[in-house]
Amino acid sequence: MADTLEENYLLDEQDAVSVVGSDDGAVSVQDEPVLSNEASEDAAPAPTSTQQESKDEAARKLDKKRKRKEKEKARKQKRAAVSAELVQGVGSVATQPSDLQADYLTSKQSASFAKLSELELEELRLRESMLLDTNAFDKPRTVDTLADFVRKCMPSIAKNIVDSQHPSVSKPGHPALVILTGNALRAADLARGLRSLGPQLPDSDDRSTGPAKKRKMANGSNKAQKDDADAKSGRKDSKALLGGFSVAKLFARHFKLKEHEAWLREHTTPLAAGTPQRVAALIASGSLHLDSLQALVIDQTWVDAKQRNVFDTFETRDELMKLLALDAVMAALKRSASPTKLVLF
């Protein structure tokens, strides 16, 4: 029986079969079901937990993005509110007591002169006694209130710049007040704000000597051409009509250094507005004299489109600190008689 089975049922090693025997001796061969790994994988259902985790992760990312947008919107609104306050001078360092202003300036000096030793920094330190207390001025600090600011906090300057005997009026290049700001456009605006401190042209004056012509004169127009034109037309010299008064605009935009140097040698400038780098260059060249300087004003309240004041921009801050560290400036601030005052506007 065993031989017959062996002869008739030769099984291939690769065939999957089973031999089933019964009680009466009958034998049958049945195929075994073959389950491949590939079939089992296809048949297995995808786990629902993985899909749910993906959905949860996507929801978390959306929620995080939404919160980030809300925070950014809140920050923008806060910056806009702070900017509006700073433009008006609310909470500005300029409105703080002199001792706090001195500490603030010391911190800016340390940032600009990081490589100097403590001893060297101490020599350059801007002390409380060098600063003018302007807390009495309670109006918003803007271009439109600049003239009122000078009249209120620096009445002697407002008086001296219309006195023909005062050196700032009688000597070329000897200003009584210089205001420093962050860029040329702002300096031009400040010059406009200062102009109302001086004598005004009579209303009956010819249109050709109006504001446009005065601006051209103040920016260094050809003096010979102006004199010839006035002589031919029989008009008085515009400088005489202004009582020798002009506001210098001292910045690099549109003006070369040599042009400013030549202009300062020929014109009296009781008031000046400019940028730290150009003003420092004119002081260093000997064109801008500080003998009559009563106030060096820093336009600290104003901020630009990025909510930065004159100390927030590294380049401008460093140029300003370099200017304040000049020997001529330190000597003016430390004068025993009528020292120059540092003023934050």
mmCIF file of C-alpha atoms in Angstrom:
data_model
loop_
_atom_site.group_PDB
_atom_site.id
_atom_site.type_symbol
_atom_site.label_atom_id
_atom_site.label_comp_id
_atom_site.label_asym_id
_atom_site.label_seq_id
_atom_site.Cartn_x
_atom_site.Cartn_y
_atom_site.Cartn_z
ATOM 1 C CA MET A 1 0.000 0.000 0.000
ATOM 2 C CA ALA A 2 2.769 2.386 0.878
ATOM 3 C CA ASP A 3 4.578 1.529 -2.384
ATOM 4 C CA THR A 4 1.474 2.312 -4.400
ATOM 5 C CA LEU A 5 1.074 5.670 -2.765
ATOM 6 C CA GLU A 6 4.685 6.479 -3.341
ATOM 7 C CA GLU A 7 4.421 5.516 -7.012
ATOM 8 C CA ASN A 8 1.136 7.251 -7.827
ATOM 9 C CA TYR A 9 1.580 10.367 -5.723
ATOM 10 C CA LEU A 10 5.032 11.743 -6.286
ATOM 11 C CA LEU A 11 4.805 15.214 -4.818
ATOM 12 C CA ASP A 12 6.760 18.082 -6.033
ATOM 13 C CA GLU A 13 8.628 19.743 -3.237
ATOM 14 C CA GLN A 14 7.141 23.072 -4.261
ATOM 15 C CA ASP A 15 3.495 21.803 -4.259
ATOM 16 C CA ALA A 16 1.612 22.626 -1.136
ATOM 17 C CA VAL A 17 -0.572 19.578 -0.408
ATOM 18 C CA SER A 18 -1.806 17.548 2.517
ATOM 19 C CA VAL A 19 -2.401 13.825 2.659
ATOM 20 C CA VAL A 20 -5.594 12.880 4.347
ATOM 21 C CA GLY A 21 -6.294 9.261 5.319
ATOM 22 C CA SER A 22 -9.560 7.677 6.385
ATOM 23 C CA ASP A 23 -10.419 4.664 8.555
ATOM 24 C CA ASP A 24 -11.117 2.429 5.539
ATOM 25 C CA GLY A 25 -7.638 3.061 4.104
ATOM 26 C CA ALA A 26 -8.608 5.602 1.421
ATOM 27 C CA VAL A 27 -6.144 8.381 0.911
ATOM 28 C CA SER A 28 -6.776 11.741 -0.684
ATOM 29 C CA VAL A 29 -4.513 14.628 -1.473
ATOM 30 C CA GLN A 30 -5.758 18.215 -0.946
ATOM 31 C CA ASP A 31 -4.145 21.478 -1.923
ATOM 32 C CA GLU A 32 -3.140 23.785 0.897
ATOM 33 C CA PRO A 33 -4.111 27.415 0.448
ATOM 34 C CA VAL A 34 -1.054 29.529 -0.123
ATOM 35 C CA LEU A 35 -1.130 32.981 1.461
ATOM 36 C CA SER A 36 1.482 35.367 0.069
ATOM 37 C CA ASN A 37 2.759 38.336 1.994
ATOM 38 C CA GLU A 38 1.670 40.660 -0.797
ATOM 39 C CA ALA A 39 -1.914 39.404 -0.722
ATOM 40 C CA SER A 40 -2.101 39.713 3.002
ATOM 41 C CA GLU A 41 -0.852 43.293 2.879
ATOM 42 C CA ASP A 42 -3.456 44.243 0.296
ATOM 43 C CA ALA A 43 -6.181 42.650 2.264
ATOM 44 C CA ALA A 44 -5.231 44.330 5.556
ATOM 45 C CA PRO A 45 -7.271 47.480 6.149
ATOM 46 C CA ALA A 46 -5.352 50.794 6.607
ATOM 47 C CA PRO A 47 -5.159 51.721 10.244
ATOM 48 C CA THR A 48 -7.531 54.593 10.981
ATOM 49 C CA SER A 49 -5.308 55.945 13.763
ATOM 50 C CA THR A 50 -2.661 57.147 11.272
ATOM 51 C CA GLN A 51 -5.213 59.072 9.230
ATOM 52 C CA GLN A 52 -6.590 60.708 12.348
ATOM 53 C CA GLU A 53 -3.110 61.714 13.466
ATOM 54 C CA SER A 54 -2.496 63.378 10.082
ATOM 55 C CA LYS A 55 -5.746 65.310 10.364
ATOM 56 C CA ASP A 56 -4.888 66.403 13.886
ATOM 57 C CA GLU A 57 -1.425 67.546 12.815
ATOM 58 C CA ALA A 58 -2.870 69.579 9.917
ATOM 59 C CA ALA A 59 -5.387 71.174 12.274
ATOM 60 C CA ARG A 60 -2.615 72.073 14.721
ATOM 61 C CA LYS A 61 -0.588 73.713 11.961
ATOM 62 C CA LEU A 62 -3.568 75.781 10.805
ATOM 63 C CA ASP A 63 -4.303 76.858 14.358
ATOM 64 C CA LYS A 64 -0.671 77.800 14.919
ATOM 65 C CA LYS A 65 -0.619 79.817 11.695
ATOM 66 C CA ARG A 66 -3.825 81.614 12.671
ATOM 67 C CA LYS A 67 -2.440 82.524 16.095
ATOM 68 C CA ARG A 68 0.795 83.744 14.537
ATOM 69 C CA LYS A 69 -1.139 86.046 12.194
ATOM 70 C CA GLU A 70 -3.197 87.384 15.088
ATOM 71 C CA LYS A 71 -0.059 88.107 17.125
ATOM 72 C CA GLU A 72 1.598 89.842 14.183
ATOM 73 C CA LYS A 73 -1.501 91.960 13.643
ATOM 74 C CA ALA A 74 -1.539 92.901 17.331
ATOM 75 C CA ARG A 75 2.169 93.810 17.177
ATOM 76 C CA LYS A 76 1.591 96.040 14.142
ATOM 77 C CA GLN A 77 -1.254 97.810 15.894
ATOM 78 C CA LYS A 78 0.899 98.302 18.978
ATOM 79 C CA ARG A 79 3.803 99.654 16.916
ATOM 80 C CA ALA A 80 1.453 102.060 15.138
ATOM 81 C CA ALA A 81 0.128 103.297 18.475
ATOM 82 C CA VAL A 82 3.640 103.713 19.883
ATOM 83 C CA SER A 83 4.737 105.507 16.720
ATOM 84 C CA ALA A 84 1.822 107.930 16.996
ATOM 85 C CA GLU A 85 2.769 108.638 20.605
ATOM 86 C CA LEU A 86 6.448 109.117 19.790
ATOM 87 C CA VAL A 87 5.649 111.574 17.016
ATOM 88 C CA GLN A 88 3.872 113.654 19.636
ATOM 89 C CA GLY A 89 6.675 113.162 22.166
ATOM 90 C CA VAL A 90 4.595 111.045 24.571
ATOM 91 C CA GLY A 91 6.874 108.784 26.598
ATOM 92 C CA SER A 92 9.943 110.027 24.722
ATOM 93 C CA VAL A 93 13.307 110.265 26.446
ATOM 94 C CA ALA A 94 13.219 113.955 25.502
ATOM 95 C CA THR A 95 10.403 114.490 28.015
ATOM 96 C CA GLN A 96 12.275 112.818 30.896
ATOM 97 C CA PRO A 97 14.344 114.581 33.597
ATOM 98 C CA SER A 98 17.933 115.488 32.779
ATOM 99 C CA ASP A 99 19.479 112.744 34.930
ATOM 100 C CA LEU A 100 17.579 110.045 33.028
ATOM 101 C CA GLN A 101 18.531 111.648 29.732
ATOM 102 C CA ALA A 102 22.194 111.582 30.773
ATOM 103 C CA ASP A 103 21.959 107.874 31.629
ATOM 104 C CA TYR A 104 20.292 107.187 28.295
ATOM 105 C CA LEU A 105 23.028 109.011 26.359
ATOM 106 C CA THR A 106 25.711 107.177 28.340
ATOM 107 C CA SER A 107 24.220 103.831 27.287
ATOM 108 C CA LYS A 108 24.285 104.942 23.648
ATOM 109 C CA GLN A 109 27.902 106.027 23.960
ATOM 110 C CA SER A 110 28.821 102.637 25.390
ATOM 111 C CA ALA A 111 27.134 100.919 22.438
ATOM 112 C CA SER A 112 28.875 103.130 19.861
ATOM 113 C CA PHE A 113 32.306 103.010 21.519
ATOM 114 C CA ALA A 114 32.291 99.372 22.595
ATOM 115 C CA LYS A 115 36.080 99.082 22.210
ATOM 116 C CA LEU A 116 36.904 101.978 24.539
ATOM 117 C CA SER A 117 37.888 101.372 28.133
ATOM 118 C CA GLU A 118 35.839 102.601 31.079
ATOM 119 C CA LEU A 119 38.356 105.391 31.657
ATOM 120 C CA GLU A 120 38.127 106.560 28.050
ATOM 121 C CA LEU A 121 34.333 106.456 28.137
ATOM 122 C CA GLU A 122 34.320 108.464 31.354
ATOM 123 C CA GLU A 123 36.165 111.297 29.584
ATOM 124 C CA LEU A 124 33.491 111.410 26.878
ATOM 125 C CA ARG A 125 30.548 111.037 29.218
ATOM 126 C CA LEU A 126 27.696 113.503 28.688
ATOM 127 C CA ARG A 127 26.769 114.621 32.174
ATOM 128 C CA GLU A 128 23.497 115.880 33.584
ATOM 129 C CA SER A 129 24.883 119.419 33.920
ATOM 130 C CA MET A 130 25.434 119.546 30.145
ATOM 131 C CA LEU A 131 21.742 118.909 29.427
ATOM 132 C CA LEU A 132 18.930 121.442 29.357
ATOM 133 C CA ASP A 133 15.754 120.520 31.231
ATOM 134 C CA THR A 134 12.799 121.007 28.863
ATOM 135 C CA ASN A 135 9.982 119.558 30.977
ATOM 136 C CA ALA A 136 8.330 122.976 31.080
ATOM 137 C CA PHE A 137 7.350 122.556 27.431
ATOM 138 C CA ASP A 138 4.065 120.633 27.457
ATOM 139 C CA LYS A 139 3.087 120.800 23.774
ATOM 140 C CA PRO A 140 3.594 117.978 21.243
ATOM 141 C CA ARG A 141 7.140 118.088 19.839
ATOM 142 C CA THR A 142 6.641 118.525 16.122
ATOM 143 C CA VAL A 143 7.980 120.742 13.344
ATOM 144 C CA ASP A 144 5.073 123.110 13.842
ATOM 145 C CA THR A 145 5.891 123.600 17.533
ATOM 146 C CA LEU A 146 9.681 123.805 17.129
ATOM 147 C CA ALA A 147 9.773 127.603 17.152
ATOM 148 C CA ASP A 148 7.595 127.675 20.285
ATOM 149 C CA PHE A 149 9.927 125.107 21.858
ATOM 150 C CA VAL A 150 12.921 127.406 21.304
ATOM 151 C CA ARG A 151 11.059 130.458 22.616
ATOM 152 C CA LYS A 152 9.920 128.588 25.729
ATOM 153 C CA CYS A 153 13.041 126.607 26.642
ATOM 154 C CA MET A 154 15.766 128.802 25.120
ATOM 155 C CA PRO A 155 14.461 132.383 25.237
ATOM 156 C CA SER A 156 17.953 133.887 25.042
ATOM 157 C CA ILE A 157 18.482 132.269 21.637
ATOM 158 C CA ALA A 158 15.171 133.577 20.316
ATOM 159 C CA LYS A 159 16.283 137.055 21.443
ATOM 160 C CA ASN A 160 19.894 136.923 20.263
ATOM 161 C CA ILE A 161 19.282 135.688 16.712
ATOM 162 C CA VAL A 162 17.437 138.901 15.826
ATOM 163 C CA ASP A 163 20.096 141.117 17.413
ATOM 164 C CA SER A 164 22.379 142.462 14.703
ATOM 165 C CA GLN A 165 25.197 142.841 17.265
ATOM 166 C CA HIS A 166 25.154 139.199 18.338
ATOM 167 C CA PRO A 167 28.031 137.111 16.882
ATOM 168 C CA SER A 168 25.609 134.540 15.441
ATOM 169 C CA VAL A 169 24.161 137.309 13.279
ATOM 170 C CA SER A 170 27.269 139.384 12.650
ATOM 171 C CA LYS A 171 29.853 136.621 12.067
ATOM 172 C CA PRO A 172 29.577 134.110 9.198
ATOM 173 C CA GLY A 173 29.474 130.448 10.222
ATOM 174 C CA HIS A 174 28.843 131.087 13.945
ATOM 175 C CA PRO A 175 25.379 129.599 14.683
ATOM 176 C CA ALA A 176 23.609 130.042 18.007
ATOM 177 C CA LEU A 177 21.620 126.814 17.597
ATOM 178 C CA VAL A 178 22.221 123.634 15.602
ATOM 179 C CA ILE A 179 19.641 120.851 15.480
ATOM 180 C CA LEU A 180 20.712 117.340 14.468
ATOM 181 C CA THR A 181 18.396 114.785 12.910
ATOM 182 C CA GLY A 182 18.392 111.467 11.059
ATOM 183 C CA ASN A 183 18.032 112.375 7.383
ATOM 184 C CA ALA A 184 18.075 115.217 4.872
ATOM 185 C CA LEU A 185 14.326 115.450 4.381
ATOM 186 C CA ARG A 186 13.716 115.802 8.107
ATOM 187 C CA ALA A 187 16.504 118.413 8.338
ATOM 188 C CA ALA A 188 14.795 120.473 5.627
ATOM 189 C CA ASP A 189 11.508 120.286 7.537
ATOM 190 C CA LEU A 190 13.208 121.406 10.758
ATOM 191 C CA ALA A 191 14.844 124.319 8.946
ATOM 192 C CA ARG A 192 11.389 125.398 7.818
ATOM 193 C CA GLY A 193 10.157 125.180 11.410
ATOM 194 C CA LEU A 194 13.037 127.341 12.658
ATOM 195 C CA ARG A 195 12.575 130.024 10.024
ATOM 196 C CA SER A 196 9.679 131.676 11.835
ATOM 197 C CA LEU A 197 12.053 132.651 14.668
ATOM 198 C CA GLY A 198 13.738 135.270 12.515
ATOM 199 C CA PRO A 199 12.598 138.508 10.948
ATOM 200 C CA GLN A 200 10.172 138.077 8.063
ATOM 201 C CA LEU A 201 10.185 139.689 4.650
ATOM 202 C CA PRO A 202 7.713 142.578 4.311
ATOM 203 C CA ASP A 203 4.405 141.686 2.642
ATOM 204 C CA SER A 204 5.010 144.362 -0.009
ATOM 205 C CA ASP A 205 8.218 142.683 -1.149
ATOM 206 C CA ASP A 206 8.390 141.611 -4.776
ATOM 207 C CA ARG A 207 7.296 138.031 -5.533
ATOM 208 C CA SER A 208 10.737 137.227 -6.910
ATOM 209 C CA THR A 209 12.137 137.484 -3.375
ATOM 210 C CA GLY A 210 9.488 135.115 -1.973
ATOM 211 C CA PRO A 211 10.028 131.786 -0.204
ATOM 212 C CA ALA A 212 11.324 129.937 -3.276
ATOM 213 C CA LYS A 213 14.034 132.519 -3.877
ATOM 214 C CA LYS A 214 14.936 132.658 -0.167
ATOM 215 C CA ARG A 215 15.403 128.904 -0.139
ATOM 216 C CA LYS A 216 17.688 129.147 -3.144
ATOM 217 C CA MET A 217 19.714 131.858 -1.412
ATOM 218 C CA ALA A 218 19.997 129.839 1.785
ATOM 219 C CA ASN A 219 21.250 126.814 -0.123
ATOM 220 C CA GLY A 220 24.245 128.549 -1.634
ATOM 221 C CA SER A 221 23.181 130.241 -4.906
ATOM 222 C CA ASN A 222 25.688 132.250 -6.887
ATOM 223 C CA LYS A 223 26.083 135.514 -4.947
ATOM 224 C CA ALA A 224 27.428 137.515 -7.880
ATOM 225 C CA GLN A 225 24.459 136.640 -10.098
ATOM 226 C CA LYS A 226 22.032 137.575 -7.307
ATOM 227 C CA ASP A 227 23.706 140.956 -6.735
ATOM 228 C CA ASP A 228 23.651 141.749 -10.462
ATOM 229 C CA ALA A 229 19.967 140.888 -10.726
ATOM 230 C CA ASP A 230 19.101 143.034 -7.700
ATOM 231 C CA ALA A 231 21.108 145.956 -9.036
ATOM 232 C CA LYS A 232 19.421 145.845 -12.452
ATOM 233 C CA SER A 233 15.930 145.680 -10.979
ATOM 234 C CA GLY A 234 16.586 148.311 -8.284
ATOM 235 C CA ARG A 235 15.544 145.932 -5.521
ATOM 236 C CA LYS A 236 17.154 145.877 -2.080
ATOM 237 C CA ASP A 237 19.338 142.945 -1.244
ATOM 238 C CA SER A 238 17.158 140.123 0.148
ATOM 239 C CA LYS A 239 19.693 139.461 2.880
ATOM 240 C CA ALA A 240 19.237 143.041 4.123
ATOM 241 C CA LEU A 241 15.475 142.582 4.113
ATOM 242 C CA LEU A 242 15.929 139.508 6.281
ATOM 243 C CA GLY A 243 18.169 141.399 8.679
ATOM 244 C CA GLY A 244 21.025 138.998 7.902
ATOM 245 C CA PHE A 245 18.901 136.047 9.005
ATOM 246 C CA SER A 246 19.047 132.616 7.360
ATOM 247 C CA VAL A 247 18.652 128.996 8.397
ATOM 248 C CA ALA A 248 21.428 126.720 7.147
ATOM 249 C CA LYS A 249 20.520 123.276 5.855
ATOM 250 C CA LEU A 250 23.578 121.129 6.444
ATOM 251 C CA PHE A 251 23.252 117.690 4.882
ATOM 252 C CA ALA A 252 25.011 115.809 2.083
ATOM 253 C CA ARG A 253 21.978 115.372 -0.153
ATOM 254 C CA HIS A 254 22.208 117.872 -3.066
ATOM 255 C CA PHE A 255 25.107 119.742 -1.431
ATOM 256 C CA LYS A 256 28.822 119.045 -1.685
ATOM 257 C CA LEU A 257 31.027 119.628 1.335
ATOM 258 C CA LYS A 258 33.078 122.320 -0.413
ATOM 259 C CA GLU A 259 29.887 124.184 -1.329
ATOM 260 C CA HIS A 260 28.828 124.254 2.296
ATOM 261 C CA GLU A 261 32.288 125.365 3.401
ATOM 262 C CA ALA A 262 32.294 128.248 0.918
ATOM 263 C CA TRP A 263 28.749 129.272 1.843
ATOM 264 C CA LEU A 264 29.477 129.296 5.580
ATOM 265 C CA ARG A 265 32.478 131.579 5.024
ATOM 266 C CA GLU A 266 30.218 134.206 3.420
ATOM 267 C CA HIS A 267 26.878 133.911 5.245
ATOM 268 C CA THR A 268 25.697 134.371 8.777
ATOM 269 C CA THR A 269 23.694 131.411 10.058
ATOM 270 C CA PRO A 270 22.116 132.003 13.474
ATOM 271 C CA LEU A 271 20.254 128.702 13.119
ATOM 272 C CA ALA A 272 21.156 125.451 11.370
ATOM 273 C CA ALA A 273 19.596 122.039 10.855
ATOM 274 C CA GLY A 274 21.509 119.064 9.529
ATOM 275 C CA THR A 275 22.700 115.496 9.810
ATOM 276 C CA PRO A 276 25.462 114.438 12.231
ATOM 277 C CA GLN A 277 27.945 113.372 9.550
ATOM 278 C CA ARG A 278 27.829 116.618 7.547
ATOM 279 C CA VAL A 279 27.809 118.855 10.631
ATOM 280 C CA ALA A 280 30.787 116.943 12.079
ATOM 281 C CA ALA A 281 32.674 117.332 8.789
ATOM 282 C CA LEU A 282 32.057 121.099 8.764
ATOM 283 C CA ILE A 283 33.193 121.432 12.389
ATOM 284 C CA ALA A 284 36.317 119.393 11.674
ATOM 285 C CA SER A 285 37.150 121.524 8.608
ATOM 286 C CA GLY A 286 36.856 124.740 10.631
ATOM 287 C CA SER A 287 33.948 126.062 8.545
ATOM 288 C CA LEU A 288 31.357 125.776 11.303
ATOM 289 C CA HIS A 289 32.430 127.566 14.479
ATOM 290 C CA LEU A 290 31.045 126.802 17.936
ATOM 291 C CA ASP A 291 32.151 129.976 19.742
ATOM 292 C CA SER A 292 28.601 131.369 19.746
ATOM 293 C CA LEU A 293 26.772 128.047 19.948
ATOM 294 C CA GLN A 294 24.269 128.147 22.791
ATOM 295 C CA ALA A 295 22.357 124.928 22.106
ATOM 296 C CA LEU A 296 23.049 121.676 20.292
ATOM 297 C CA VAL A 297 19.627 120.110 19.820
ATOM 298 C CA ILE A 298 19.065 116.414 19.061
ATOM 299 C CA ASP A 299 15.838 115.569 17.241
ATOM 300 C CA GLN A 300 15.125 112.521 19.392
ATOM 301 C CA THR A 301 11.318 112.498 19.389
ATOM 302 C CA TRP A 302 10.782 112.075 15.646
ATOM 303 C CA VAL A 303 10.725 108.531 14.206
ATOM 304 C CA ASP A 304 10.956 107.413 10.581
ATOM 305 C CA ALA A 305 8.653 105.056 8.659
ATOM 306 C CA LYS A 306 10.212 102.087 10.490
ATOM 307 C CA GLN A 307 9.593 103.659 13.918
ATOM 308 C CA ARG A 308 13.291 104.396 14.438
ATOM 309 C CA ASN A 309 14.599 107.563 16.045
ATOM 310 C CA VAL A 310 18.034 109.067 15.603
ATOM 311 C CA PHE A 311 19.515 106.662 18.180
ATOM 312 C CA ASP A 312 17.891 103.478 16.850
ATOM 313 C CA THR A 313 19.697 103.404 13.499
ATOM 314 C CA PHE A 314 23.232 102.184 14.158
ATOM 315 C CA GLU A 315 24.887 104.322 11.482
ATOM 316 C CA THR A 316 23.172 107.551 12.532
ATOM 317 C CA ARG A 317 23.687 106.829 16.237
ATOM 318 C CA ASP A 318 27.394 106.191 15.747
ATOM 319 C CA GLU A 319 27.830 109.355 13.657
ATOM 320 C CA LEU A 320 26.004 111.344 16.312
ATOM 321 C CA MET A 321 28.148 109.924 19.103
ATOM 322 C CA LYS A 322 31.302 110.689 17.098
ATOM 323 C CA LEU A 323 30.151 114.285 16.656
ATOM 324 C CA LEU A 324 29.477 114.684 20.387
ATOM 325 C CA ALA A 325 32.939 113.276 21.106
ATOM 326 C CA LEU A 326 34.737 115.868 18.935
ATOM 327 C CA ASP A 327 37.181 118.018 20.892
ATOM 328 C CA ALA A 328 35.481 121.204 19.690
ATOM 329 C CA VAL A 329 32.067 119.985 20.852
ATOM 330 C CA MET A 330 33.289 118.753 24.236
ATOM 331 C CA ALA A 331 35.095 122.073 24.741
ATOM 332 C CA ALA A 332 31.886 123.978 23.977
ATOM 333 C CA LEU A 333 29.902 121.822 26.430
ATOM 334 C CA LYS A 334 32.537 122.327 29.154
ATOM 335 C CA ARG A 335 33.043 126.086 28.701
ATOM 336 C CA SER A 336 33.199 127.949 31.997
ATOM 337 C CA ALA A 337 31.346 130.948 30.583
ATOM 338 C CA SER A 338 28.082 130.432 28.657
ATOM 339 C CA PRO A 339 28.598 126.723 27.899
ATOM 340 C CA THR A 340 26.692 125.068 25.078
ATOM 341 C CA LYS A 341 23.677 123.099 26.290
ATOM 342 C CA LEU A 342 22.698 119.714 24.914
ATOM 343 C CA VAL A 343 18.960 119.607 24.260
ATOM 344 C CA LEU A 344 16.704 116.674 23.367
ATOM 345 C CA PHE A 345 13.724 117.729 21.255
#
